Amino acid sequence: AQRVTQPEKLLSVFKGAPVELKCNYSYSGSPELFWYVQYSRQRLQLLLRHISRESIKGFTADLNKGETSFHLKKPFAQEEDSAMYYCALSAYNNAGNMLTFGGGTRLMVKP
Amino acid sequence: GAVVSQHPSWVICKSGTSVKIECRSLDFQATTMFWYRQFPKQSLMLMATSNEGSKATYEQGVEKDKFLINHASLTLSTLTVTSAHPEDSSFYICSARVPLSGDGYTFGSGTRLTVV
């Protein structure tokens, strides 16, 4: 069965500092990985996915199959980046394709 | 982009009553919808996957008779919490796979259920 692990429940950084939110996964197949963000009082929304290899709001994430990781990075954190971040893996089960979420990391960017 | 509308956003009900939560895809057809439960400060836990016109597939540990899922049309899925108890109080979120989006998913805004 697939599993997604985000080791840090809370990450606190100062504005302008680099930030890295860790995500590790276990899956026997070829993984498709996503980062979702949930701002205060808003719905979950897609931040980026590994297949598109794009940078959104300054965030990037590289899939490292050797280390089974998909860490989210940003060189200079902004206060508006404060939110909950979820790493997710898309995998097939009996019902078809589904998302498995990590436990989430709350990012707090202090002024 | 593709939007999933979820209602109600919050509901308070008495123990023993049933509550229905609706999830509608507004500008696309959702053949598959997912229902999640989120406890405070915890991650989203998949409860069930519903496919239009067929029975939902429930995750292990989720009571089928308590959490009734209906996906009768390509734009509407409902979750009914039957005979609700205080331990059912939680945040429920629906999600749908967006077609032709490279496996993207869109999420409803969630429903906070409080059973008193």
PDB file of C-alpha atoms in Angstrom:
ATOM      1  CA  ALA A   1       0.000   0.000   0.000  1.00  0.00           C
ATOM      2  CA  GLN A   2       1.139   3.526  -0.673  1.00  0.00           C
ATOM      3  CA  ARG A   3       2.195   5.847   2.108  1.00  0.00           C
ATOM      4  CA  VAL A   4       3.157   9.514   2.308  1.00  0.00           C
ATOM      5  CA  THR A   5       5.133  10.903   5.209  1.00  0.00           C
ATOM      6  CA  GLN A   6       5.662  14.522   6.134  1.00  0.00           C
ATOM      7  CA  PRO A   7       7.962  14.422   9.151  1.00  0.00           C
ATOM      8  CA  GLU A   8       7.393  17.978  10.317  1.00  0.00           C
ATOM      9  CA  LYS A   9       4.012  19.046  11.636  1.00  0.00           C
ATOM     10  CA  LEU A  10       5.158  22.633  12.031  1.00  0.00           C
ATOM     11  CA  LEU A  11       7.844  24.635  10.308  1.00  0.00           C
ATOM     12  CA  SER A  12       8.525  28.186  11.400  1.00  0.00           C
ATOM     13  CA  VAL A  13      10.835  30.480   9.452  1.00  0.00           C
ATOM     14  CA  PHE A  14      11.468  34.186   9.143  1.00  0.00           C
ATOM     15  CA  LYS A  15      10.476  36.158   6.096  1.00  0.00           C
ATOM     16  CA  GLY A  16      13.124  35.943   3.418  1.00  0.00           C
ATOM     17  CA  ALA A  17      14.588  32.705   4.725  1.00  0.00           C
ATOM     18  CA  PRO A  18      14.701  29.563   2.598  1.00  0.00           C
ATOM     19  CA  VAL A  19      12.117  26.932   3.331  1.00  0.00           C
ATOM     20  CA  GLU A  20      11.991  23.220   2.655  1.00  0.00           C
ATOM     21  CA  LEU A  21       8.993  21.073   3.481  1.00  0.00           C
ATOM     22  CA  LYS A  22       9.901  17.429   3.470  1.00  0.00           C
ATOM     23  CA  CYS A  23       7.881  14.643   1.908  1.00  0.00           C
ATOM     24  CA  ASN A  24       8.778  10.996   1.580  1.00  0.00           C
ATOM     25  CA  TYR A  25       6.687   8.330  -0.021  1.00  0.00           C
ATOM     26  CA  SER A  26       6.472   4.597  -0.449  1.00  0.00           C
ATOM     27  CA  TYR A  27       4.793   3.115  -3.479  1.00  0.00           C
ATOM     28  CA  SER A  28       5.587   0.082  -5.566  1.00  0.00           C
ATOM     29  CA  GLY A  29       4.519   1.645  -8.838  1.00  0.00           C
ATOM     30  CA  SER A  30       5.538   4.757 -10.703  1.00  0.00           C
ATOM     31  CA  PRO A  31       4.560   7.642  -8.427  1.00  0.00           C
ATOM     32  CA  GLU A  32       2.636  10.738  -9.342  1.00  0.00           C
ATOM     33  CA  LEU A  33       3.124  13.312  -6.641  1.00  0.00           C
ATOM     34  CA  PHE A  34       1.449  16.573  -5.756  1.00  0.00           C
ATOM     35  CA  TRP A  35       1.700  19.382  -3.280  1.00  0.00           C
ATOM     36  CA  TYR A  36      -1.539  20.909  -2.065  1.00  0.00           C
ATOM     37  CA  VAL A  37      -1.879  24.056   0.004  1.00  0.00           C
ATOM     38  CA  GLN A  38      -4.670  25.112   2.325  1.00  0.00           C
ATOM     39  CA  TYR A  39      -4.712  28.746   3.350  1.00  0.00           C
ATOM     40  CA  SER A  40      -6.655  29.784   6.402  1.00  0.00           C
ATOM     41  CA  ARG A  41     -10.391  29.337   5.868  1.00  0.00           C
ATOM     42  CA  GLN A  42      -9.946  28.302   2.254  1.00  0.00           C
ATOM     43  CA  ARG A  43     -10.315  25.052   0.433  1.00  0.00           C
ATOM     44  CA  LEU A  44      -7.476  22.774  -0.468  1.00  0.00           C
ATOM     45  CA  GLN A  45      -5.888  23.764  -3.754  1.00  0.00           C
ATOM     46  CA  LEU A  46      -3.238  22.321  -5.959  1.00  0.00           C
ATOM     47  CA  LEU A  47       0.134  23.991  -5.642  1.00  0.00           C
ATOM     48  CA  LEU A  48       2.158  21.913  -8.044  1.00  0.00           C
ATOM     49  CA  ARG A  49       2.644  18.412  -9.393  1.00  0.00           C
ATOM     50  CA  HIS A  50       5.805  16.691 -10.337  1.00  0.00           C
ATOM     51  CA  ILE A  51       4.829  15.860 -13.910  1.00  0.00           C
ATOM     52  CA  SER A  52       4.537  19.507 -14.864  1.00  0.00           C
ATOM     53  CA  ARG A  53       7.913  20.458 -13.396  1.00  0.00           C
ATOM     54  CA  GLU A  54       6.773  24.040 -12.974  1.00  0.00           C
ATOM     55  CA  SER A  55       7.340  26.637 -10.306  1.00  0.00           C
ATOM     56  CA  ILE A  56       4.266  28.086  -8.624  1.00  0.00           C
ATOM     57  CA  LYS A  57       4.492  31.092  -6.309  1.00  0.00           C
ATOM     58  CA  GLY A  58       8.225  30.528  -6.200  1.00  0.00           C
ATOM     59  CA  PHE A  59       7.871  26.942  -4.962  1.00  0.00           C
ATOM     60  CA  THR A  60       9.535  24.015  -6.650  1.00  0.00           C
ATOM     61  CA  ALA A  61       9.632  20.321  -5.903  1.00  0.00           C
ATOM     62  CA  ASP A  62      11.821  17.657  -7.444  1.00  0.00           C
ATOM     63  CA  LEU A  63      10.960  14.006  -7.443  1.00  0.00           C
ATOM     64  CA  ASN A  64      13.906  11.958  -6.227  1.00  0.00           C
ATOM     65  CA  LYS A  65      13.104   8.335  -6.873  1.00  0.00           C
ATOM     66  CA  GLY A  66      16.320   7.139  -5.279  1.00  0.00           C
ATOM     67  CA  GLU A  67      15.455   8.776  -1.980  1.00  0.00           C
ATOM     68  CA  THR A  68      11.688   8.416  -2.535  1.00  0.00           C
ATOM     69  CA  SER A  69      11.276  12.078  -1.731  1.00  0.00           C
ATOM     70  CA  PHE A  70       9.380  15.036  -3.123  1.00  0.00           C
ATOM     71  CA  HIS A  71      10.474  17.943  -0.965  1.00  0.00           C
ATOM     72  CA  LEU A  72       8.928  21.367  -1.501  1.00  0.00           C
ATOM     73  CA  LYS A  73      11.324  24.296  -1.590  1.00  0.00           C
ATOM     74  CA  LYS A  74      11.269  28.044  -1.816  1.00  0.00           C
ATOM     75  CA  PRO A  75      14.386  30.206  -1.632  1.00  0.00           C
ATOM     76  CA  PHE A  76      12.798  33.207   0.064  1.00  0.00           C
ATOM     77  CA  ALA A  77       9.691  32.672   2.177  1.00  0.00           C
ATOM     78  CA  GLN A  78       6.973  35.315   2.274  1.00  0.00           C
ATOM     79  CA  GLU A  79       4.408  35.919   5.020  1.00  0.00           C
ATOM     80  CA  GLU A  80       1.606  35.030   2.636  1.00  0.00           C
ATOM     81  CA  ASP A  81       3.098  31.557   2.300  1.00  0.00           C
ATOM     82  CA  SER A  82       1.865  30.729   5.795  1.00  0.00           C
ATOM     83  CA  ALA A  83      -0.541  27.825   5.344  1.00  0.00           C
ATOM     84  CA  MET A  84      -0.965  24.083   5.650  1.00  0.00           C
ATOM     85  CA  TYR A  85       0.888  22.109   3.029  1.00  0.00           C
ATOM     86  CA  TYR A  86       0.015  18.554   2.093  1.00  0.00           C
ATOM     87  CA  CYS A  87       2.070  16.201  -0.001  1.00  0.00           C
ATOM     88  CA  ALA A  88      -0.040  13.654  -1.870  1.00  0.00           C
ATOM     89  CA  LEU A  89       0.531  10.625  -4.030  1.00  0.00           C
ATOM     90  CA  SER A  90      -1.789   9.448  -6.754  1.00  0.00           C
ATOM     91  CA  ALA A  91      -2.094   5.694  -6.919  1.00  0.00           C
ATOM     92  CA  TYR A  92      -4.460   3.040  -8.176  1.00  0.00           C
ATOM     93  CA  ASN A  93      -6.668   1.007  -5.911  1.00  0.00           C
ATOM     94  CA  ASN A  94      -9.750  -1.159  -6.416  1.00  0.00           C
ATOM     95  CA  ALA A  95     -11.867   1.883  -7.144  1.00  0.00           C
ATOM     96  CA  GLY A  96      -9.446   3.444  -9.573  1.00  0.00           C
ATOM     97  CA  ASN A  97      -7.074   6.304  -9.068  1.00  0.00           C
ATOM     98  CA  MET A  98      -6.963   7.954  -5.642  1.00  0.00           C
ATOM     99  CA  LEU A  99      -4.922  10.427  -3.635  1.00  0.00           C
ATOM    100  CA  THR A 100      -3.119   9.508  -0.456  1.00  0.00           C
ATOM    101  CA  PHE A 101      -2.174  12.461   1.706  1.00  0.00           C
ATOM    102  CA  GLY A 102       0.680  13.009   4.065  1.00  0.00           C
ATOM    103  CA  GLY A 103      -0.015  14.333   7.529  1.00  0.00           C
ATOM    104  CA  GLY A 104       0.552  17.929   6.507  1.00  0.00           C
ATOM    105  CA  THR A 105       3.033  20.579   7.552  1.00  0.00           C
ATOM    106  CA  ARG A 106       1.987  23.938   8.883  1.00  0.00           C
ATOM    107  CA  LEU A 107       4.312  26.622   7.588  1.00  0.00           C
ATOM    108  CA  MET A 108       4.515  29.808   9.594  1.00  0.00           C
ATOM    109  CA  VAL A 109       6.466  32.675   8.117  1.00  0.00           C
ATOM    110  CA  LYS A 110       7.271  35.292  10.700  1.00  0.00           C
ATOM    111  CA  PRO A 111       7.875  38.939   9.817  1.00  0.00           C
TER     112      PRO A 111
ATOM    113  CA  GLY B   1     -10.828  26.165 -13.518  1.00  0.00           C
ATOM    114  CA  ALA B   2     -12.896  23.201 -12.490  1.00  0.00           C
ATOM    115  CA  VAL B   3     -14.908  23.867  -9.369  1.00  0.00           C
ATOM    116  CA  VAL B   4     -16.604  21.563  -6.904  1.00  0.00           C
ATOM    117  CA  SER B   5     -19.331  23.153  -4.825  1.00  0.00           C
ATOM    118  CA  GLN B   6     -19.975  21.603  -1.432  1.00  0.00           C
ATOM    119  CA  HIS B   7     -22.956  22.322   0.816  1.00  0.00           C
ATOM    120  CA  PRO B   8     -23.609  23.003   3.569  1.00  0.00           C
ATOM    121  CA  SER B   9     -20.404  24.595   4.778  1.00  0.00           C
ATOM    122  CA  TRP B  10     -21.358  23.853   8.358  1.00  0.00           C
ATOM    123  CA  VAL B  11     -24.153  22.013  10.107  1.00  0.00           C
ATOM    124  CA  ILE B  12     -25.128  21.277  13.681  1.00  0.00           C
ATOM    125  CA  CYS B  13     -27.418  18.360  14.331  1.00  0.00           C
ATOM    126  CA  LYS B  14     -28.739  16.379  17.251  1.00  0.00           C
ATOM    127  CA  SER B  15     -27.534  12.886  18.051  1.00  0.00           C
ATOM    128  CA  GLY B  16     -29.515  10.274  16.242  1.00  0.00           C
ATOM    129  CA  THR B  17     -30.472  12.414  13.281  1.00  0.00           C
ATOM    130  CA  SER B  18     -29.122  12.161   9.744  1.00  0.00           C
ATOM    131  CA  VAL B  19     -27.267  14.799   7.795  1.00  0.00           C
ATOM    132  CA  LYS B  20     -26.780  15.008   4.035  1.00  0.00           C
ATOM    133  CA  ILE B  21     -23.793  16.729   2.464  1.00  0.00           C
ATOM    134  CA  GLU B  22     -23.856  17.562  -1.229  1.00  0.00           C
ATOM    135  CA  CYS B  23     -20.995  17.915  -3.634  1.00  0.00           C
ATOM    136  CA  ARG B  24     -21.569  19.236  -7.141  1.00  0.00           C
ATOM    137  CA  SER B  25     -19.159  19.625 -10.014  1.00  0.00           C
ATOM    138  CA  LEU B  26     -20.081  22.944 -11.601  1.00  0.00           C
ATOM    139  CA  ASP B  27     -18.450  22.983 -14.988  1.00  0.00           C
ATOM    140  CA  PHE B  28     -17.334  19.460 -15.631  1.00  0.00           C
ATOM    141  CA  GLN B  29     -18.576  15.913 -15.308  1.00  0.00           C
ATOM    142  CA  ALA B  30     -17.180  14.061 -12.345  1.00  0.00           C
ATOM    143  CA  THR B  31     -17.326  10.349 -12.954  1.00  0.00           C
ATOM    144  CA  THR B  32     -15.403   9.784  -9.748  1.00  0.00           C
ATOM    145  CA  MET B  33     -15.715  11.643  -6.484  1.00  0.00           C
ATOM    146  CA  PHE B  34     -13.857  11.132  -3.250  1.00  0.00           C
ATOM    147  CA  TRP B  35     -15.005  11.785   0.291  1.00  0.00           C
ATOM    148  CA  TYR B  36     -12.483  12.653   2.966  1.00  0.00           C
ATOM    149  CA  ARG B  37     -12.667  13.239   6.664  1.00  0.00           C
ATOM    150  CA  GLN B  38     -10.322  15.599   8.444  1.00  0.00           C
ATOM    151  CA  PHE B  39      -9.934  15.731  12.201  1.00  0.00           C
ATOM    152  CA  PRO B  40      -8.530  18.873  13.819  1.00  0.00           C
ATOM    153  CA  LYS B  41      -4.881  19.386  13.004  1.00  0.00           C
ATOM    154  CA  GLN B  42      -4.752  16.111  11.139  1.00  0.00           C
ATOM    155  CA  SER B  43      -4.532  15.119   7.526  1.00  0.00           C
ATOM    156  CA  LEU B  44      -7.288  14.140   5.141  1.00  0.00           C
ATOM    157  CA  MET B  45      -8.329  10.527   5.464  1.00  0.00           C
ATOM    158  CA  LEU B  46     -10.067   8.986   2.482  1.00  0.00           C
ATOM    159  CA  MET B  47     -13.405   7.534   3.466  1.00  0.00           C
ATOM    160  CA  ALA B  48     -14.734   6.311   0.159  1.00  0.00           C
ATOM    161  CA  THR B  49     -14.553   6.598  -3.584  1.00  0.00           C
ATOM    162  CA  SER B  50     -17.780   6.936  -5.508  1.00  0.00           C
ATOM    163  CA  ASN B  51     -18.204   6.244  -9.182  1.00  0.00           C
ATOM    164  CA  GLU B  52     -21.253   7.511 -11.011  1.00  0.00           C
ATOM    165  CA  GLY B  53     -23.906   4.868 -11.327  1.00  0.00           C
ATOM    166  CA  SER B  54     -22.231   2.284  -9.145  1.00  0.00           C
ATOM    167  CA  LYS B  55     -21.714   1.508  -5.484  1.00  0.00           C
ATOM    168  CA  ALA B  56     -19.092   3.406  -3.568  1.00  0.00           C
ATOM    169  CA  THR B  57     -15.866   1.757  -2.515  1.00  0.00           C
ATOM    170  CA  TYR B  58     -15.224   2.296   1.170  1.00  0.00           C
ATOM    171  CA  GLU B  59     -11.856   2.367   2.853  1.00  0.00           C
ATOM    172  CA  GLN B  60     -11.135  -0.084   5.601  1.00  0.00           C
ATOM    173  CA  GLY B  61     -12.727   0.883   8.862  1.00  0.00           C
ATOM    174  CA  VAL B  62     -15.385   3.133   7.360  1.00  0.00           C
ATOM    175  CA  GLU B  63     -18.924   1.993   8.114  1.00  0.00           C
ATOM    176  CA  LYS B  64     -20.925   1.724   4.925  1.00  0.00           C
ATOM    177  CA  ASP B  65     -24.256   1.849   6.705  1.00  0.00           C
ATOM    178  CA  LYS B  66     -23.346   4.961   8.626  1.00  0.00           C
ATOM    179  CA  PHE B  67     -21.834   6.935   5.760  1.00  0.00           C
ATOM    180  CA  LEU B  68     -24.141   6.501   2.803  1.00  0.00           C
ATOM    181  CA  ILE B  69     -22.756   7.732  -0.480  1.00  0.00           C
ATOM    182  CA  ASN B  70     -24.852   8.291  -3.562  1.00  0.00           C
ATOM    183  CA  HIS B  71     -23.452   9.326  -6.937  1.00  0.00           C
ATOM    184  CA  ALA B  72     -26.536   9.216  -9.099  1.00  0.00           C
ATOM    185  CA  SER B  73     -25.426  11.745 -11.687  1.00  0.00           C
ATOM    186  CA  LEU B  74     -22.209  12.962 -13.258  1.00  0.00           C
ATOM    187  CA  THR B  75     -22.410  16.234 -11.364  1.00  0.00           C
ATOM    188  CA  LEU B  76     -23.694  15.278  -7.947  1.00  0.00           C
ATOM    189  CA  SER B  77     -22.482  13.079  -5.132  1.00  0.00           C
ATOM    190  CA  THR B  78     -23.952  13.046  -1.645  1.00  0.00           C
ATOM    191  CA  LEU B  79     -22.725  11.801   1.687  1.00  0.00           C
ATOM    192  CA  THR B  80     -25.336  11.069   4.320  1.00  0.00           C
ATOM    193  CA  VAL B  81     -24.225  10.604   7.889  1.00  0.00           C
ATOM    194  CA  THR B  82     -26.929   8.438   9.393  1.00  0.00           C
ATOM    195  CA  SER B  83     -27.833   8.296  13.069  1.00  0.00           C
ATOM    196  CA  ALA B  84     -25.110  10.768  13.821  1.00  0.00           C
ATOM    197  CA  HIS B  85     -23.202  10.667  17.096  1.00  0.00           C
ATOM    198  CA  PRO B  86     -20.841  13.224  18.627  1.00  0.00           C
ATOM    199  CA  GLU B  87     -17.850  11.175  17.490  1.00  0.00           C
ATOM    200  CA  ASP B  88     -18.960  11.796  13.894  1.00  0.00           C
ATOM    201  CA  SER B  89     -18.249  15.470  14.383  1.00  0.00           C
ATOM    202  CA  SER B  90     -15.557  16.329  11.906  1.00  0.00           C
ATOM    203  CA  PHE B  91     -14.685  18.202   8.741  1.00  0.00           C
ATOM    204  CA  TYR B  92     -15.827  16.399   5.609  1.00  0.00           C
ATOM    205  CA  ILE B  93     -14.342  17.257   2.224  1.00  0.00           C
ATOM    206  CA  CYS B  94     -15.279  16.029  -1.218  1.00  0.00           C
ATOM    207  CA  SER B  95     -13.006  15.926  -4.202  1.00  0.00           C
ATOM    208  CA  ALA B  96     -13.288  15.097  -7.858  1.00  0.00           C
ATOM    209  CA  ARG B  97     -10.840  14.143 -10.500  1.00  0.00           C
ATOM    210  CA  VAL B  98     -10.771  16.790 -13.211  1.00  0.00           C
ATOM    211  CA  PRO B  99     -10.903  15.198 -16.651  1.00  0.00           C
ATOM    212  CA  LEU B 100      -8.174  15.964 -19.143  1.00  0.00           C
ATOM    213  CA  SER B 101      -6.071  17.607 -16.468  1.00  0.00           C
ATOM    214  CA  GLY B 102      -3.235  15.156 -16.117  1.00  0.00           C
ATOM    215  CA  ASP B 103      -4.713  13.530 -13.070  1.00  0.00           C
ATOM    216  CA  GLY B 104      -5.528  16.758 -11.291  1.00  0.00           C
ATOM    217  CA  TYR B 105      -8.038  16.879  -8.470  1.00  0.00           C
ATOM    218  CA  THR B 106     -10.248  19.678  -7.244  1.00  0.00           C
ATOM    219  CA  PHE B 107     -11.678  19.970  -3.758  1.00  0.00           C
ATOM    220  CA  GLY B 108     -14.860  21.214  -2.194  1.00  0.00           C
ATOM    221  CA  SER B 109     -14.696  23.828   0.520  1.00  0.00           C
ATOM    222  CA  GLY B 110     -15.613  21.291   3.168  1.00  0.00           C
ATOM    223  CA  THR B 111     -18.456  20.788   5.630  1.00  0.00           C
ATOM    224  CA  ARG B 112     -17.970  21.102   9.344  1.00  0.00           C
ATOM    225  CA  LEU B 113     -20.364  18.752  11.081  1.00  0.00           C
ATOM    226  CA  THR B 114     -21.034  19.145  14.777  1.00  0.00           C
ATOM    227  CA  VAL B 115     -23.237  16.571  16.450  1.00  0.00           C
ATOM    228  CA  VAL B 116     -24.633  17.635  19.809  1.00  0.00           C
TER     229      VAL B 116
END
